[in-house]
Short mmCIF file of C-alpha atoms in Angstrom, two decimals:
data_model
loop_
_atom_site.label_atom_id
_atom_site.label_comp_id
_atom_site.label_asym_id
_atom_site.label_seq_id
_atom_site.Cartn_x
_atom_site.Cartn_y
_atom_site.Cartn_z
CA UNK F 657 76.22 108.52 57.35
CA UNK F 658 76.59 107.40 60.99
CA UNK F 659 79.57 106.31 63.50
CA UNK F 660 79.89 104.76 67.17
CA UNK F 661 83.34 105.73 68.86
CA UNK F 662 84.10 104.16 72.11
CA UNK F 663 85.90 106.10 74.61
CA UNK F 664 87.25 106.25 78.13
CA UNK F 665 87.36 109.71 79.74
CA UNK F 666 89.02 110.80 83.51
CA UNK F 667 85.97 112.52 85.02
CA UNK F 668 87.77 115.17 87.72
CA UNK F 669 87.69 118.08 84.88
CA UNK F 670 84.36 118.21 83.93
CA UNK F 671 81.06 118.85 84.72
CA UNK F 672 80.19 115.40 83.16
CA UNK F 673 79.08 113.29 80.29
CA UNK F 674 75.91 116.11 79.38
CA UNK F 675 77.13 119.78 77.54
CA UNK F 676 76.48 122.65 79.85
CA UNK F 677 76.47 126.56 79.20
CA UNK F 678 79.80 127.80 81.24
CA UNK F 679 80.91 124.43 82.22
CA UNK F 680 83.43 121.84 80.81
CA UNK F 681 81.61 118.93 79.81
CA UNK F 682 82.79 115.68 77.96
CA UNK F 683 80.01 115.69 75.19
CA UNK F 684 81.28 119.25 74.29
CA UNK F 685 85.13 119.11 74.11
CA UNK F 686 84.48 115.19 71.51
CA UNK F 687 82.19 117.48 69.95
CA UNK F 688 84.75 120.06 69.42
CA UNK F 689 87.58 117.38 68.40
CA UNK F 690 85.33 116.09 65.85
CA UNK F 691 83.99 119.42 64.25
CA UNK F 692 88.00 120.21 63.84
CA UNK F 693 88.64 117.40 62.66
CA UNK F 694 85.93 116.29 60.44
CA UNK F 695 85.63 120.50 59.47
CA UNK F 696 81.92 120.22 59.67
CA UNK F 697 79.12 121.02 63.15
CA UNK F 698 79.54 117.73 64.96
CA UNK F 699 77.02 116.56 67.34
CA UNK F 700 77.10 113.19 69.48
CA UNK F 701 74.76 111.36 71.31
CA UNK F 702 75.98 109.53 74.28
CA UNK F 703 75.02 105.90 75.83
CA UNK F 704 74.63 107.51 79.03
CA UNK F 705 74.92 110.68 81.43
CA UNK F 706 77.83 110.65 83.70
CA UNK F 707 77.51 113.12 86.69
CA UNK F 708 79.79 115.86 88.13
CA UNK F 709 83.86 113.69 88.04
CA UNK F 710 82.34 109.87 87.53
CA UNK F 711 85.26 108.56 84.83
CA UNK F 712 84.44 106.57 82.27
CA UNK F 713 86.98 103.37 81.81
CA UNK F 714 84.03 102.74 78.40
CA UNK F 715 81.31 104.67 76.58
CA UNK F 716 79.97 104.86 73.60
CA UNK F 717 79.00 107.66 71.52
CA UNK F 718 76.99 108.42 68.22
CA UNK F 719 77.51 111.22 64.84
CA UNK F 720 75.89 111.78 61.51
CA UNK F 721 78.46 112.52 59.35
CA UNK F 722 77.48 114.11 55.55
CA UNK F 723 80.44 112.21 53.61
CA UNK F 724 82.06 108.21 54.86
CA UNK F 725 84.99 108.39 56.92
CA UNK F 726 87.84 106.98 54.27
CA UNK F 727 90.05 105.79 57.02
CA UNK F 728 87.65 105.13 60.79
CA UNK F 729 90.91 104.06 62.89
CA UNK F 730 93.22 107.16 61.55
CA UNK F 731 90.08 109.02 62.62
CA UNK F 732 90.38 107.80 66.37
CA UNK F 733 94.09 108.26 65.95
CA UNK F 734 93.36 111.91 65.31
CA UNK F 735 90.67 112.67 67.53
CA UNK F 736 93.27 111.18 70.41
CA UNK F 737 95.94 114.23 69.11
CA UNK F 738 92.94 116.68 69.72
CA UNK F 739 91.33 115.45 72.28
CA UNK F 740 93.08 116.81 75.98
CA UNK F 741 94.34 114.01 78.08
CA UNK F 742 91.71 112.80 79.78
CA UNK F 743 89.66 111.91 77.13
CA UNK F 744 91.14 108.81 74.95
CA UNK F 745 89.20 107.56 72.40
CA UNK F 746 89.70 103.33 72.08
CA UNK F 747 88.27 103.43 68.38
CA UNK F 748 85.89 104.71 65.35
CA UNK F 749 83.42 102.41 63.64
CA UNK F 750 80.72 102.85 61.62
CA UNK F 751 77.15 101.77 62.14
CA UNK F 752 73.53 101.23 60.68
CA UNK F 753 72.33 104.10 60.20
CA UNK F 754 69.21 103.26 62.84
CA UNK F 755 71.59 102.05 65.29
CA UNK F 756 71.46 104.93 67.92
CA UNK F 757 74.38 104.47 71.40
CA UNK F 758 71.47 104.76 73.70
CA UNK F 759 68.62 103.24 72.48
CA UNK F 760 70.57 100.56 71.22
CA UNK F 761 71.82 99.57 74.34
CA UNK F 762 70.95 96.46 76.29
CA UNK F 763 72.85 96.93 79.12
CA UNK F 764 74.95 99.08 80.89
CA UNK F 765 76.95 98.49 83.64
CA UNK F 766 78.72 100.49 86.54
CA UNK F 767 81.55 99.69 88.87
CA UNK F 768 82.24 101.59 91.95
CA UNK F 769 86.00 101.18 93.94
CA UNK F 770 86.58 101.87 97.41
CA UNK F 771 89.88 102.36 98.94
CA UNK F 772 90.35 100.74 102.96
CA UNK F 773 93.90 102.06 103.10
CA UNK F 774 95.63 104.92 102.24
CA UNK F 775 96.84 105.24 98.67
CA UNK F 776 99.00 108.07 97.31
CA UNK F 777 98.40 106.91 93.92
CA UNK F 778 94.55 106.92 93.20
CA UNK F 779 93.61 109.78 94.84
CA UNK F 780 90.70 111.30 92.32
CA UNK F 781 90.15 107.44 91.21
CA UNK F 782 88.53 106.34 94.20
CA UNK F 783 86.79 106.76 97.12
CA UNK F 784 88.81 106.49 100.07
CA UNK F 785 87.21 105.73 103.00
CA UNK F 786 89.12 103.97 106.16
CA UNK F 787 86.66 103.29 108.70
CA UNK F 788 86.14 99.20 109.09
CA UNK F 789 83.16 97.66 106.35
CA UNK F 790 81.81 94.50 106.80
CA UNK F 791 82.20 93.04 102.85
CA UNK F 792 79.92 90.07 102.53
CA UNK F 793 77.21 91.32 104.58
CA UNK F 794 77.55 94.34 101.34
CA UNK F 795 77.64 91.52 98.98
CA UNK F 796 74.58 90.03 100.21
CA UNK F 797 72.42 92.84 100.19
CA UNK F 798 73.48 93.76 96.79
CA UNK F 799 73.01 90.09 95.70
CA UNK F 800 69.43 90.90 96.68
CA UNK F 801 68.51 93.89 94.59
CA UNK F 802 68.52 91.37 91.80
CA UNK F 803 65.07 90.03 93.56
CA UNK F 804 63.32 93.09 92.84
CA UNK F 805 62.55 95.94 90.00
CA UNK F 806 61.93 99.01 90.78
CA UNK F 807 64.63 101.17 91.90
CA UNK F 808 62.24 104.43 93.14
CA UNK F 809 63.65 104.30 96.68
CA UNK F 810 67.05 105.51 94.59
CA UNK F 811 66.00 107.31 92.33
CA UNK F 812 66.36 111.63 91.85
CA UNK F 813 62.99 113.87 93.00
CA UNK F 814 61.42 115.36 89.71
CA UNK F 815 63.43 113.32 87.38
CA UNK F 816 61.38 113.05 83.97
CA UNK F 817 62.32 109.21 84.36
CA UNK F 818 58.75 107.65 82.90
CA UNK F 819 59.30 104.54 85.15
CA UNK F 820 61.28 102.89 88.14
CA UNK F 821 61.89 100.15 86.55
CA UNK F 822 64.96 98.71 86.19
CA UNK F 823 65.68 94.94 85.05
CA UNK F 824 68.74 94.36 87.08
CA UNK F 825 71.40 91.27 85.49
CA UNK F 826 74.49 91.36 87.93
CA UNK F 827 75.02 93.42 91.51
CA UNK F 828 77.81 92.52 93.84
CA UNK F 829 81.01 93.23 95.81
CA UNK F 830 84.00 92.17 95.98
CA UNK F 831 87.86 92.68 98.25
CA UNK F 832 90.79 92.66 96.41
CA UNK F 833 94.14 91.60 98.58
CA UNK F 834 95.67 95.34 98.61
CA UNK F 835 92.06 96.03 100.30
CA UNK F 836 90.13 97.82 97.02
CA UNK F 837 86.38 97.29 97.34
CA UNK F 838 85.59 96.54 94.12
CA UNK F 839 81.04 96.99 93.38
CA UNK F 840 79.85 96.15 90.26
CA UNK F 841 76.27 96.40 88.66
CA UNK F 842 74.58 95.80 85.13
CA UNK F 843 71.21 96.07 84.28
CA UNK F 844 69.01 97.29 81.64
CA UNK F 845 68.80 100.43 81.94
CA UNK F 846 70.47 103.06 85.56
CA UNK F 847 67.98 106.27 86.88
CA UNK F 848 69.58 109.04 87.44
CA UNK F 849 72.07 108.71 90.81
CA UNK F 850 71.16 105.35 91.32
CA UNK F 851 74.09 103.80 91.37
CA UNK F 852 75.54 106.49 94.17
CA UNK F 853 72.79 106.01 95.97
CA UNK F 854 72.96 102.25 95.92
CA UNK F 855 76.93 102.48 96.79
CA UNK F 856 75.81 104.97 99.65
CA UNK F 857 73.35 102.89 101.56
CA UNK F 858 74.91 99.69 101.00
CA UNK F 859 78.01 100.83 103.25
CA UNK F 860 76.00 102.24 105.33
CA UNK F 861 74.66 98.13 105.47
CA UNK F 862 78.60 97.55 106.24
CA UNK F 863 79.56 99.58 108.49
CA UNK F 864 76.81 98.32 110.67
CA UNK F 865 73.68 101.32 110.47
CA UNK F 866 71.58 98.08 108.96
CA UNK F 867 71.45 94.83 108.65
CA UNK F 868 70.27 92.91 105.46
CA UNK F 869 66.32 92.91 105.80
CA UNK F 870 66.70 96.78 106.60
CA UNK F 871 68.08 97.25 102.96
CA UNK F 872 65.66 95.24 101.27
CA UNK F 873 62.94 97.05 102.86
CA UNK F 874 63.91 100.04 102.01
CA UNK F 875 64.43 98.90 98.42
CA UNK F 876 60.91 97.32 98.86
CA UNK F 877 59.56 101.26 100.67
CA UNK F 878 59.87 103.07 97.10
CA UNK F 879 60.82 105.33 99.60
CA UNK F 880 63.17 108.10 98.39
CA UNK F 881 63.65 109.90 101.44
CA UNK F 882 65.15 106.69 103.14
CA UNK F 883 68.20 105.93 101.01
CA UNK F 884 71.39 106.97 102.31
CA UNK F 885 73.32 110.27 100.69
CA UNK F 886 74.96 109.47 97.59
CA UNK F 887 78.19 107.94 97.96
CA UNK F 888 81.31 110.50 96.37
CA UNK F 889 81.56 110.77 92.51
CA UNK F 890 85.34 110.46 92.07
CA UNK F 891 84.86 106.62 92.88
CA UNK F 892 82.53 106.18 89.99
CA UNK F 893 83.04 104.39 86.50
CA UNK F 894 80.26 104.01 83.91
CA UNK F 895 82.16 100.01 82.99
CA UNK F 896 81.01 98.82 80.24
CA UNK F 897 77.74 99.26 77.32
CA UNK F 898 76.88 96.29 75.67
CA UNK F 899 74.28 96.11 71.86
CA UNK F 900 73.10 93.20 70.21
CA UNK F 901 75.19 91.54 68.04
CA UNK F 902 73.98 93.27 64.97
CA UNK F 903 73.69 96.61 66.36
CA UNK F 904 77.42 97.31 67.08
CA UNK F 905 80.35 94.78 68.39
CA UNK F 906 82.65 96.13 71.61
CA UNK F 907 86.26 96.52 69.89
CA UNK F 908 89.70 94.81 70.85
CA UNK F 909 91.23 97.37 72.62
CA UNK F 910 89.07 98.78 74.46
CA UNK F 911 90.94 98.55 78.47
CA UNK F 912 92.71 101.66 79.94
CA UNK F 913 94.74 99.85 83.23
CA UNK F 914 94.15 101.32 86.20
CA UNK F 915 91.34 99.20 88.76
CA UNK F 916 89.76 96.38 87.14
CA UNK U 314 115.78 103.60 120.29
CA UNK U 315 115.38 103.49 116.44
CA UNK U 316 112.57 102.50 114.28
CA UNK U 317 112.21 101.67 110.67
CA UNK U 318 109.22 103.72 109.09
CA UNK U 319 107.98 101.97 105.69
CA UNK U 320 105.79 104.37 103.41
CA UNK U 321 105.01 104.90 99.76
CA UNK U 322 104.35 108.59 98.48
CA UNK U 323 103.10 110.11 94.90
CA UNK U 324 106.24 112.54 94.00
CA UNK U 325 104.19 114.85 91.75
CA UNK U 326 104.05 117.29 94.34
CA UNK U 327 107.21 117.27 95.73
CA UNK U 328 111.02 118.19 94.94
CA UNK U 329 111.94 114.30 95.67
CA UNK U 330 112.81 112.95 99.29
CA UNK U 331 115.39 115.00 100.49
CA UNK U 332 114.56 118.73 102.38
CA UNK U 333 115.37 121.68 100.40
CA UNK U 334 115.64 125.22 100.95
CA UNK U 335 111.79 126.26 99.51
CA UNK U 336 110.23 123.19 98.05
CA UNK U 337 108.58 120.44 100.04
CA UNK U 338 110.04 117.16 100.14
CA UNK U 339 109.24 113.89 101.25
CA UNK U 340 111.74 113.96 104.25
CA UNK U 341 110.98 117.28 105.74
CA UNK U 342 106.99 116.02 105.50
CA UNK U 343 107.60 112.85 107.30
CA UNK U 344 109.50 114.90 110.14
CA UNK U 345 107.21 117.19 110.63
CA UNK U 346 104.22 114.39 110.82
CA UNK U 347 106.86 112.48 113.22
CA UNK U 348 107.65 115.60 114.90
CA UNK U 349 103.97 117.02 115.62
CA UNK U 350 103.09 112.92 116.99
CA UNK U 351 106.13 112.82 118.77
CA UNK U 352 105.95 115.58 120.63
CA UNK U 353 110.08 115.93 119.96
CA UNK U 354 112.19 116.71 116.90
CA UNK U 355 112.33 113.68 114.69
CA UNK U 356 114.80 113.44 112.33
CA UNK U 357 114.70 110.32 109.40
CA UNK U 358 116.55 108.86 107.22
CA UNK U 359 116.03 107.48 103.60
CA UNK U 360 116.83 104.04 102.60
CA UNK U 361 117.62 105.88 98.98
CA UNK U 362 116.77 109.76 97.45
CA UNK U 363 114.16 109.79 95.10
CA UNK U 364 114.32 112.82 92.51
CA UNK U 365 111.71 115.18 91.71
CA UNK U 366 108.23 113.96 91.13
CA UNK U 367 109.96 110.59 91.41
CA UNK U 368 107.72 107.96 92.92
CA UNK U 369 107.64 105.48 96.06
CA UNK U 370 105.89 102.55 95.64
CA UNK U 371 107.62 101.33 98.90
CA UNK U 372 110.32 102.93 100.77
CA UNK U 373 112.18 102.74 103.93
CA UNK U 374 113.73 105.21 106.04
CA UNK U 375 114.71 105.17 110.09
CA UNK U 376 114.22 107.22 112.86
CA UNK U 377 115.33 107.90 116.53
CA UNK U 378 113.31 108.31 119.62
CA UNK U 379 114.18 109.19 123.28
CA UNK U 380 111.46 106.96 124.45
CA UNK U 381 109.84 103.77 123.19
CA UNK U 382 106.74 103.56 121.44
CA UNK U 383 104.47 101.66 123.76
CA UNK U 384 102.18 100.84 119.68
CA UNK U 385 104.03 101.18 116.67
CA UNK U 386 100.91 100.48 114.98
CA UNK U 387 98.53 102.59 116.38
CA UNK U 388 102.13 105.46 115.43
CA UNK U 389 101.37 103.93 112.20
CA UNK U 390 97.76 105.10 111.74
CA UNK U 391 98.00 108.65 113.68
CA UNK U 392 100.74 109.46 111.16
CA UNK U 393 98.45 108.74 107.74
CA UNK U 394 96.04 111.22 110.07
CA UNK U 395 98.26 113.62 110.11
CA UNK U 396 100.36 113.06 106.46
CA UNK U 397 99.11 115.16 103.30
CA UNK U 398 96.87 112.10 101.29
CA UNK U 399 99.97 111.60 98.76
CA UNK U 400 101.98 110.00 101.37
CA UNK U 401 101.04 106.68 102.86
CA UNK U 402 102.23 105.04 105.63
CA UNK U 403 102.79 101.32 105.81
CA UNK U 404 103.85 100.56 109.70
CA UNK U 405 106.56 101.37 111.89
CA UNK U 406 108.65 98.87 113.87
CA UNK U 407 111.10 98.67 116.17
CA UNK U 408 115.01 98.01 114.89
CA UNK U 409 118.37 97.15 116.21
CA UNK U 410 120.17 100.55 117.34
CA UNK U 411 122.97 99.99 113.99
CA UNK U 412 119.76 98.95 111.55
CA UNK U 413 120.11 101.90 108.81
CA UNK U 414 117.62 102.69 106.85
CA UNK U 415 120.77 103.49 103.89
CA UNK U 416 123.61 101.86 104.85
CA UNK U 417 121.84 98.25 105.71
CA UNK U 418 120.35 97.64 102.95
CA UNK U 419 121.38 94.70 100.89
CA UNK U 420 119.09 95.56 97.67
CA UNK U 421 116.90 98.17 95.56
CA UNK U 422 114.53 98.04 92.75
CA UNK U 423 112.98 100.25 90.65
CA UNK U 424 110.50 99.60 88.58
CA UNK U 425 109.80 102.64 85.14
CA UNK U 426 106.59 102.03 83.20
CA UNK U 427 105.52 103.40 80.32
CA UNK U 428 101.68 104.05 78.52
CA UNK U 429 101.95 102.94 75.06
CA UNK U 430 97.59 104.09 74.51
CA UNK U 431 96.38 106.94 75.69
CA UNK U 432 94.68 106.80 79.19
CA UNK U 433 93.35 109.66 80.70
CA UNK U 434 93.35 107.37 84.19
CA UNK U 435 97.40 107.53 85.16
CA UNK U 436 98.39 110.52 83.09
CA UNK U 437 101.17 111.66 86.17
CA UNK U 438 101.70 108.04 86.90
CA UNK U 439 103.44 106.72 83.61
CA UNK U 440 104.95 108.46 80.81
CA UNK U 441 103.50 108.10 78.36
CA UNK U 442 104.87 107.38 74.87
CA UNK U 443 102.46 106.54 71.73
CA UNK U 444 105.35 105.69 69.54
CA UNK U 445 105.89 102.41 68.00
CA UNK U 446 109.09 100.92 70.61
CA UNK U 447 110.10 97.32 70.22
CA UNK U 448 110.08 95.88 73.71
CA UNK U 449 111.30 92.28 72.80
CA UNK U 450 114.58 94.23 71.51
CA UNK U 451 114.84 96.71 75.01
CA UNK U 452 114.40 93.59 77.04
CA UNK U 453 117.47 92.02 75.83
CA UNK U 454 119.30 94.85 75.74
CA UNK U 455 118.37 95.36 79.05
CA UNK U 456 119.35 91.93 79.71
CA UNK U 457 123.03 92.49 78.94
CA UNK U 458 123.15 94.86 81.90
CA UNK U 459 123.89 92.24 84.31
CA UNK U 460 127.53 91.20 82.81
CA UNK U 461 128.34 94.53 83.78
CA UNK U 462 129.09 96.43 86.65
CA UNK U 463 130.35 99.95 85.91
CA UNK U 464 127.48 102.39 85.42
CA UNK U 465 129.42 105.72 84.75
CA UNK U 466 127.72 105.49 81.52
CA UNK U 467 124.64 106.77 83.52
CA UNK U 468 126.15 108.51 86.01
CA UNK U 469 125.93 111.78 86.68
CA UNK U 470 128.68 114.29 86.49
CA UNK U 471 130.33 115.59 89.20
CA UNK U 472 128.50 113.44 91.80
CA UNK U 473 130.08 112.49 94.94
CA UNK U 474 129.90 108.92 94.29
CA UNK U 475 133.52 107.37 95.01
CA UNK U 476 132.72 104.51 92.59
CA UNK U 477 130.42 104.31 89.79
CA UNK U 478 130.03 99.97 90.70
CA UNK U 479 126.57 98.64 90.93
CA UNK U 480 125.63 94.73 90.85
CA UNK U 481 122.71 94.63 88.95
CA UNK U 482 120.58 91.12 89.59
CA UNK U 483 117.42 91.56 87.60
CA UNK U 484 116.88 93.78 84.78
CA UNK U 485 114.32 93.23 81.65
CA UNK U 486 110.97 94.92 80.40
CA UNK U 487 107.84 93.15 80.24
CA UNK U 488 104.28 94.57 78.26
CA UNK U 489 100.83 94.38 79.45
CA UNK U 490 97.91 93.06 77.60
CA UNK U 491 96.97 96.81 77.95
CA UNK U 492 100.19 97.84 76.59
CA UNK U 493 101.86 99.00 79.19
CA UNK U 494 105.82 98.45 78.90
CA UNK U 495 106.94 97.68 82.49
CA UNK U 496 110.75 98.08 83.42
CA UNK U 497 112.19 96.38 86.80
CA UNK U 498 115.51 96.90 87.75
CA UNK U 499 117.30 95.41 90.83
CA UNK U 500 120.83 95.88 92.38
CA UNK U 501 122.72 96.12 95.21
CA UNK U 502 122.69 100.10 94.48
CA UNK U 503 122.49 102.94 91.97
CA UNK U 504 123.38 105.85 90.82
CA UNK U 505 122.01 109.35 90.53
CA UNK U 506 120.18 109.93 87.67
CA UNK U 507 121.07 106.01 86.34
CA UNK U 508 117.46 104.84 86.18
CA UNK U 509 116.04 107.47 84.33
CA UNK U 510 119.42 107.65 81.55
CA UNK U 511 119.36 103.90 80.84
CA UNK U 512 115.49 104.10 80.19
CA UNK U 513 115.51 107.32 77.78
CA UNK U 514 119.15 105.10 76.66
CA UNK U 515 116.77 101.63 75.78
CA UNK U 516 114.16 103.73 75.03
CA UNK U 517 116.09 104.40 72.16
CA UNK U 518 116.48 101.31 71.65
CA UNK U 519 112.95 100.06 71.16
CA UNK U 520 112.96 103.07 68.89
CA UNK U 521 115.67 101.66 66.15
CA UNK U 522 118.21 104.24 67.30
CA UNK U 523 120.34 101.74 68.76
CA UNK U 524 120.41 98.13 67.93
CA UNK U 525 121.77 96.31 71.50
CA UNK U 526 125.43 95.74 70.44
CA UNK U 527 125.36 99.61 70.19
CA UNK U 528 123.36 99.63 73.97
CA UNK U 529 126.42 97.45 74.93
CA UNK U 530 129.42 99.87 73.39
CA UNK U 531 127.22 102.97 75.46
CA UNK U 532 127.57 100.96 78.43
CA UNK U 533 131.30 99.57 78.12
CA UNK U 534 132.30 103.39 76.96
CA UNK U 535 132.39 104.84 80.27
CA UNK U 536 131.62 107.92 78.60
CA UNK U 537 128.51 110.49 80.40
CA UNK U 538 128.21 111.81 76.82
CA UNK U 539 126.83 108.65 75.49
CA UNK U 540 123.31 107.82 77.11
CA UNK U 541 120.29 109.78 75.71
CA UNK U 542 118.35 112.41 77.49
CA UNK U 543 116.47 110.54 80.81
CA UNK U 544 113.63 109.63 80.64
CA UNK U 545 110.42 111.75 82.83
CA UNK U 546 110.23 111.06 86.12
CA UNK U 547 106.50 110.23 86.52
CA UNK U 548 106.95 106.75 84.89
CA UNK U 549 109.90 106.36 87.64
CA UNK U 550 108.53 104.11 91.40
CA UNK U 551 111.57 103.25 93.69
CA UNK U 552 109.38 99.84 94.36
CA UNK U 553 111.27 98.04 96.94
CA UNK U 554 114.26 97.82 99.11
CA UNK U 555 115.36 94.65 101.49
CA UNK U 556 117.08 94.06 103.82
CA UNK U 557 119.17 91.34 105.31
CA UNK U 558 116.59 88.93 107.65
CA UNK U 559 118.33 89.57 110.79
CA UNK U 560 118.04 93.11 110.52
CA UNK U 561 114.34 94.18 108.93
CA UNK U 562 111.67 91.82 107.57
CA UNK U 563 109.16 94.01 105.77
CA UNK U 564 105.81 94.15 106.79
CA UNK U 565 103.07 92.51 105.61
CA UNK U 566 101.15 95.15 104.14
CA UNK U 567 102.63 96.59 102.09
CA UNK U 568 101.47 97.00 98.34
CA UNK U 569 99.37 99.74 97.47
CA UNK U 570 97.45 98.74 93.51
CA UNK U 571 97.74 100.70 90.86
CA UNK U 572 100.09 99.54 88.58
CA UNK U 573 102.44 96.63 89.62
#
């Protein structure tokens, strides 16, 4: 029997999603809680891997168990009691045996938050960057991403990706009245490190180092050395994972409050 | 020359507003930054005292300096550079010599936030309380507070208050779609510990220990032993301090994002 778990986590204390020797990962934390609860060794497969310190407002993972769960909602409740404060499960739901948290996912969305003013309440939940940024120009540069499909410029050297092709369906910057800049990007897939390299380069657009044309030439160059340094992990959130309607339907209560 | 400072702080690391031996206070932190910046010993007087761990989304303090500041906006900017991450200054503005952060204040507002669902991003910014609460009943009990003016039941033993009379102008509970319960209370003054004792007792109304009539009888009893234990500090925020228009007008940018 296969189940999907919907969850969120504060990445601050973790080496990322993926299990690693000698470091706390979200994957291992979730596996340990599930194994304790279900009294059998449980392995989980995540929709995507987040890096050290990166958060997830919404993530999905699947696991298999020998016998069907009698009450998945109660399993979710008990999981939350077993899990630490920084990992929260929204729900546990049965899926078809061939539903796969990673391979069945049709789209993923990431958001990145920059605080432009000092805020004592979001120190580890956003990148605090107090120099002026031209958000309108960053937004124009971001919008141009929809015209491209090869993101080699924002890939990581020696990654295992067979291709650097991503179909981006949404990319843009918005500014809230409280001075929070929000970057939203949605695509069928993302390369490792891609969102942070994009944000770092777009911030260089915003602070005047590049204009929109230069940004486009960086994308077009397919040259890993031209992107700017990656933006800090604490501002990045895996925000959504979407599946075809026949595979999995997102639960009703899957939003924590903080930014939006 | 007298100035008002508008600020916010995350109370998590502080023994509260007021200076204490051997513990970090917000008052001392602010005084130290001002004294360094202005190169003279500066003392600040706050609009109110928050207890250990209590936050301020908006607070006001006044200080005096020998010579007028040439550019108060620049002073605010430099103060933010000197202050730690968990204290943020919104602005510094000149006021009349007899304007007093505490005694001139006409109204104060506090808010208290309860997270009813597990949220990895607000662990120290709200009280996480996962048992069912009847918010509508809590709101009715809160609304009844406007009919009273003696809050001895929610005062602290041996406090220095001459009277326990407060004029409450607003009190109520609201629930957000994300399952955050917000208590708002506004009055001309508050007794020490009063808001947390009120919230603790109102939560006892919400979980069925008291009905609204019993809550009213607790208020009417003026008996310190009848209020429930105080709600935890991490959910409480000093939210507003209001002055007569002739004394001080709140700055334009005085809101950080987190809850609202």
